[in-house]
Short mmCIF file of C-alpha atoms in Angstrom, two decimals:
data_model
loop_
_atom_site.label_atom_id
_atom_site.label_comp_id
_atom_site.label_asym_id
_atom_site.label_seq_id
_atom_site.Cartn_x
_atom_site.Cartn_y
_atom_site.Cartn_z
CA UNK A 40 0.05 10.19 18.79
CA UNK A 41 2.64 10.02 16.01
CA UNK A 42 1.53 9.32 12.45
CA UNK A 43 -1.53 7.13 11.96
CA UNK A 44 -3.26 5.17 14.69
CA UNK A 45 -5.68 2.34 13.96
CA UNK A 46 -7.98 0.54 16.36
CA UNK A 47 -8.60 -2.21 17.10
CA UNK A 48 -5.38 -4.03 16.27
CA UNK A 49 -7.21 -7.30 16.00
CA UNK A 50 -10.85 -8.36 16.22
CA UNK A 51 -12.89 -11.52 15.82
CA UNK A 52 -16.43 -10.82 14.75
CA UNK A 53 -19.56 -12.89 14.17
CA UNK A 54 -21.09 -12.68 10.71
CA UNK A 55 -23.92 -10.17 10.53
CA UNK A 56 -22.49 -7.89 13.21
CA UNK A 57 -21.67 -4.24 12.62
CA UNK A 58 -18.06 -3.16 13.03
CA UNK A 59 -16.23 0.16 12.82
CA UNK A 60 -12.48 0.34 12.33
CA UNK A 61 -11.05 3.59 13.59
CA UNK A 62 -8.27 5.60 12.00
CA UNK A 63 -6.75 8.84 13.29
CA UNK A 64 -3.83 10.82 11.89
CA UNK A 65 -1.93 13.75 13.34
CA UNK A 66 -0.02 14.85 10.24
CA UNK A 67 -2.77 17.15 8.95
CA UNK A 68 -2.82 15.29 5.67
CA UNK A 69 -5.78 16.08 3.49
CA UNK A 70 -6.11 12.67 1.85
CA UNK A 71 -6.91 9.42 3.64
CA UNK A 72 -7.44 5.90 2.36
CA UNK A 73 -8.60 2.47 3.46
CA UNK A 74 -7.01 -0.61 1.91
CA UNK A 75 -7.53 -4.30 2.56
CA UNK A 76 -4.71 -6.77 2.11
CA UNK A 77 -5.29 -10.41 1.27
CA UNK A 78 -2.77 -13.13 0.39
CA UNK A 79 -2.06 -13.21 -3.32
CA UNK A 80 -4.13 -10.10 -4.03
CA UNK A 81 -2.05 -7.36 -2.48
CA UNK A 82 -3.46 -4.09 -1.24
CA UNK A 83 -6.82 -3.09 -2.68
CA UNK A 84 -8.39 0.33 -2.21
CA UNK A 85 -11.78 0.30 -0.48
CA UNK A 86 -12.63 3.98 -0.04
CA UNK A 87 -10.74 7.25 0.00
CA UNK A 88 -11.19 10.87 0.98
CA UNK A 89 -9.32 13.75 -0.63
CA UNK A 90 -10.40 16.25 2.00
CA UNK A 91 -12.71 16.55 4.98
CA UNK A 92 -16.35 16.28 3.94
CA UNK A 93 -15.70 14.27 0.76
CA UNK A 94 -15.33 10.54 0.12
CA UNK A 95 -14.96 8.31 -2.91
CA UNK A 96 -15.19 4.65 -3.83
CA UNK A 97 -12.13 2.62 -4.55
CA UNK A 98 -11.70 -0.76 -6.20
CA UNK A 99 -13.65 -2.87 -3.67
CA UNK A 100 -16.20 -0.63 -1.87
CA UNK A 101 -19.15 -3.02 -1.54
CA UNK A 102 -20.10 -3.80 2.04
CA UNK A 103 -18.12 -0.87 3.44
CA UNK A 104 -18.87 2.76 4.23
CA UNK A 105 -16.72 5.67 5.38
CA UNK A 106 -17.16 9.19 6.70
CA UNK A 107 -14.79 12.15 6.96
CA UNK A 108 -16.22 14.63 9.43
CA UNK A 109 -12.84 16.25 10.08
CA UNK A 110 -9.24 16.14 8.84
CA UNK A 111 -7.93 13.70 11.42
CA UNK A 112 -10.47 10.86 11.51
CA UNK A 113 -11.54 8.41 8.83
CA UNK A 114 -13.56 5.48 10.23
CA UNK A 115 -14.45 2.44 8.12
CA UNK A 116 -17.74 0.69 8.87
CA UNK A 117 -18.88 -2.80 7.96
CA UNK A 118 -22.66 -2.62 8.32
CA UNK A 119 -23.20 -6.39 8.35
CA UNK A 120 -19.94 -8.34 8.31
CA UNK A 121 -19.49 -11.41 6.09
CA UNK A 122 -16.67 -14.01 6.16
CA UNK A 123 -15.21 -12.67 2.88
CA UNK A 124 -14.39 -9.47 4.74
CA UNK A 125 -11.82 -11.36 6.80
CA UNK A 126 -8.64 -9.44 6.00
CA UNK A 127 -6.00 -7.05 7.25
CA UNK A 128 -7.15 -3.47 6.89
CA UNK A 129 -4.70 -0.60 6.50
CA UNK A 130 -5.50 3.07 6.84
CA UNK A 131 -3.17 5.50 5.07
CA UNK A 132 -2.79 9.21 4.48
CA UNK A 133 -1.01 11.57 2.07
CA UNK A 134 -1.04 15.14 0.87
CA UNK A 135 -3.96 15.42 -1.55
CA UNK A 136 -3.44 16.77 -5.02
CA UNK A 137 0.22 15.91 -5.00
CA UNK A 138 1.99 12.73 -5.85
CA UNK A 139 3.37 11.84 -2.48
CA UNK A 140 4.09 8.79 -0.45
CA UNK A 141 1.44 7.08 1.58
CA UNK A 142 1.90 6.80 5.30
CA UNK A 143 0.29 3.65 6.68
CA UNK A 144 -1.13 2.72 10.04
CA UNK A 145 -0.12 -0.56 11.62
CA UNK A 146 -3.18 -2.40 10.37
CA UNK A 147 -6.28 -3.98 11.85
CA UNK A 148 -6.65 -7.75 11.51
CA UNK A 149 -10.33 -8.65 11.22
CA UNK A 150 -11.69 -12.19 11.30
CA UNK A 151 -15.37 -12.72 10.49
CA UNK A 152 -16.75 -16.12 11.51
CA UNK B 141 -8.64 -0.57 -15.09
CA UNK B 142 -5.33 -1.38 -13.52
CA UNK B 143 -3.05 -4.33 -14.23
CA UNK B 144 0.18 -4.46 -12.25
CA UNK B 145 2.35 -7.58 -12.45
CA UNK B 146 5.36 -8.61 -10.40
CA UNK B 147 6.84 -12.00 -9.55
CA UNK B 148 5.41 -13.76 -6.52
CA UNK B 149 8.66 -14.91 -4.93
CA UNK B 150 12.42 -14.52 -5.25
CA UNK B 151 15.27 -16.03 -3.27
CA UNK B 152 18.83 -14.72 -3.09
CA UNK B 153 21.97 -15.11 -1.04
CA UNK B 154 23.25 -12.61 1.49
CA UNK B 155 25.56 -10.09 -0.22
CA UNK B 156 24.08 -10.72 -3.66
CA UNK B 157 21.95 -8.49 -5.91
CA UNK B 158 18.29 -9.04 -6.71
CA UNK B 159 16.16 -7.27 -9.31
CA UNK B 160 12.38 -7.21 -8.91
CA UNK B 161 10.51 -6.39 -12.09
CA UNK B 162 7.12 -4.70 -12.32
CA UNK B 163 5.04 -4.20 -15.44
CA UNK B 164 1.89 -2.15 -15.48
CA UNK B 165 -1.03 -1.19 -17.67
CA UNK B 166 -3.10 1.59 -16.11
CA UNK B 167 -5.63 4.13 -17.29
CA UNK B 168 -3.57 6.98 -15.87
CA UNK B 169 -0.04 7.49 -14.58
CA UNK B 170 1.39 10.07 -12.20
CA UNK B 171 4.34 8.05 -10.97
CA UNK B 172 5.45 4.70 -9.60
CA UNK B 173 6.27 3.78 -6.02
CA UNK B 174 8.05 0.89 -4.37
CA UNK B 175 7.19 -0.07 -0.80
CA UNK B 176 8.76 -2.59 1.55
CA UNK B 177 6.61 -4.64 3.90
CA UNK B 178 7.98 -6.95 6.56
CA UNK B 179 5.71 -9.75 7.72
CA UNK B 180 3.02 -8.50 10.08
CA UNK B 181 3.95 -4.87 9.60
CA UNK B 182 2.75 -1.87 7.60
CA UNK B 183 4.27 -1.01 4.21
CA UNK B 184 7.00 1.62 4.27
CA UNK B 185 8.11 3.87 1.42
CA UNK B 186 11.25 2.95 -0.51
CA UNK B 187 11.31 4.93 -3.74
CA UNK B 188 9.39 7.01 -6.23
CA UNK B 189 9.89 7.45 -10.00
CA UNK B 190 8.00 9.84 -12.22
CA UNK B 191 10.52 10.35 -15.04
CA UNK B 192 12.31 7.68 -17.04
CA UNK B 193 15.59 6.58 -15.60
CA UNK B 194 17.28 5.32 -12.50
CA UNK B 195 16.86 6.66 -8.99
CA UNK B 196 19.50 5.52 -6.53
CA UNK B 197 19.15 5.57 -2.77
CA UNK B 198 21.88 3.73 -0.93
CA UNK B 199 21.65 -0.01 -1.54
CA UNK B 200 18.32 0.35 -3.31
CA UNK B 201 17.74 1.69 -6.83
CA UNK B 202 14.57 1.97 -8.86
CA UNK B 203 14.20 2.28 -12.62
CA UNK B 204 11.27 3.43 -14.73
CA UNK B 205 10.42 3.27 -18.42
CA UNK B 206 7.06 4.96 -18.99
CA UNK B 207 6.92 4.02 -22.68
CA UNK B 208 7.33 0.33 -21.82
CA UNK B 209 5.17 0.36 -18.70
CA UNK B 210 8.06 -1.16 -16.80
CA UNK B 211 9.93 -0.63 -13.57
CA UNK B 212 12.40 -2.54 -11.49
CA UNK B 213 13.70 -2.35 -7.95
CA UNK B 214 17.34 -3.31 -7.50
CA UNK B 215 18.53 -4.43 -4.09
CA UNK B 216 22.31 -4.59 -3.73
CA UNK B 217 24.51 -6.11 -1.03
CA UNK B 218 21.58 -8.06 0.31
CA UNK B 219 21.25 -8.36 4.06
CA UNK B 220 19.10 -10.76 6.08
CA UNK B 221 16.90 -7.85 7.13
CA UNK B 222 15.97 -7.29 3.47
CA UNK B 223 13.77 -10.41 3.63
CA UNK B 224 10.35 -8.86 3.07
CA UNK B 225 7.65 -8.26 0.51
CA UNK B 226 8.25 -5.53 -2.05
CA UNK B 227 5.20 -3.79 -3.45
CA UNK B 228 5.04 -1.99 -6.77
CA UNK B 229 2.36 0.73 -6.85
CA UNK B 230 1.19 3.02 -9.63
CA UNK B 231 -0.14 6.49 -8.85
CA UNK B 232 -3.29 6.94 -10.90
CA UNK B 233 -5.13 10.19 -10.22
CA UNK B 234 -3.37 10.49 -6.84
CA UNK B 235 -4.60 7.09 -5.71
CA UNK B 236 -2.19 4.19 -5.52
CA UNK B 237 -2.94 0.83 -7.13
CA UNK B 238 -0.70 -1.95 -5.86
CA UNK B 239 0.68 -5.11 -7.36
CA UNK B 240 0.33 -8.31 -5.33
CA UNK B 241 3.90 -7.97 -4.05
CA UNK B 242 7.13 -9.95 -4.39
CA UNK B 243 8.34 -11.89 -1.37
CA UNK B 244 12.14 -11.83 -1.22
CA UNK B 245 13.89 -14.37 0.96
CA UNK B 246 17.56 -13.75 1.75
CA UNK B 247 19.55 -16.84 2.69
CA UNK B 248 22.88 -16.96 4.47
#
């Protein structure tokens, strides 16, 4: 593994189903983030974690939950998917407490029907 | 709240120069980033400004004026591979807020 790995790459999901997007990093970064990207709206922060064991809400957290049991993994869960959650989801990481660049995963394209 | 504005689209000719402006109004400011994103790919880091002035890195330069809430990304000697979206992002409390992005199309 090099950098950030997201899975699945692409998924079609029926409305009302539960879905977990996985994110794993091997850079030992303390901070991790989940963004969604929609046409015309850019990247919007869903949830973040500054260190293992802590999480915080971003700009658009409703309908999503996260956990940070360890440094490397930061899964994003949609408890009951809705069509408005159709988007491309990017996981990212950085060194917490410092202004540093974000390293992004390759994205997960989710379609909710 | 955050308000980050940049033009939606720009078109330029191969070999030319293009300047992408970004204005921002944010509740906090630790620095400003520019990212490049090719279609279907993840964003990649281009530049970072925390102090006023110009930062040059090869064909790309980025400028910041904190007092004016303004930045620009300058792309020189445009190449076809520079066709991409360019994202302005403000670091607010060590979390990045992004503009909607500027799609640059380079034509031969």
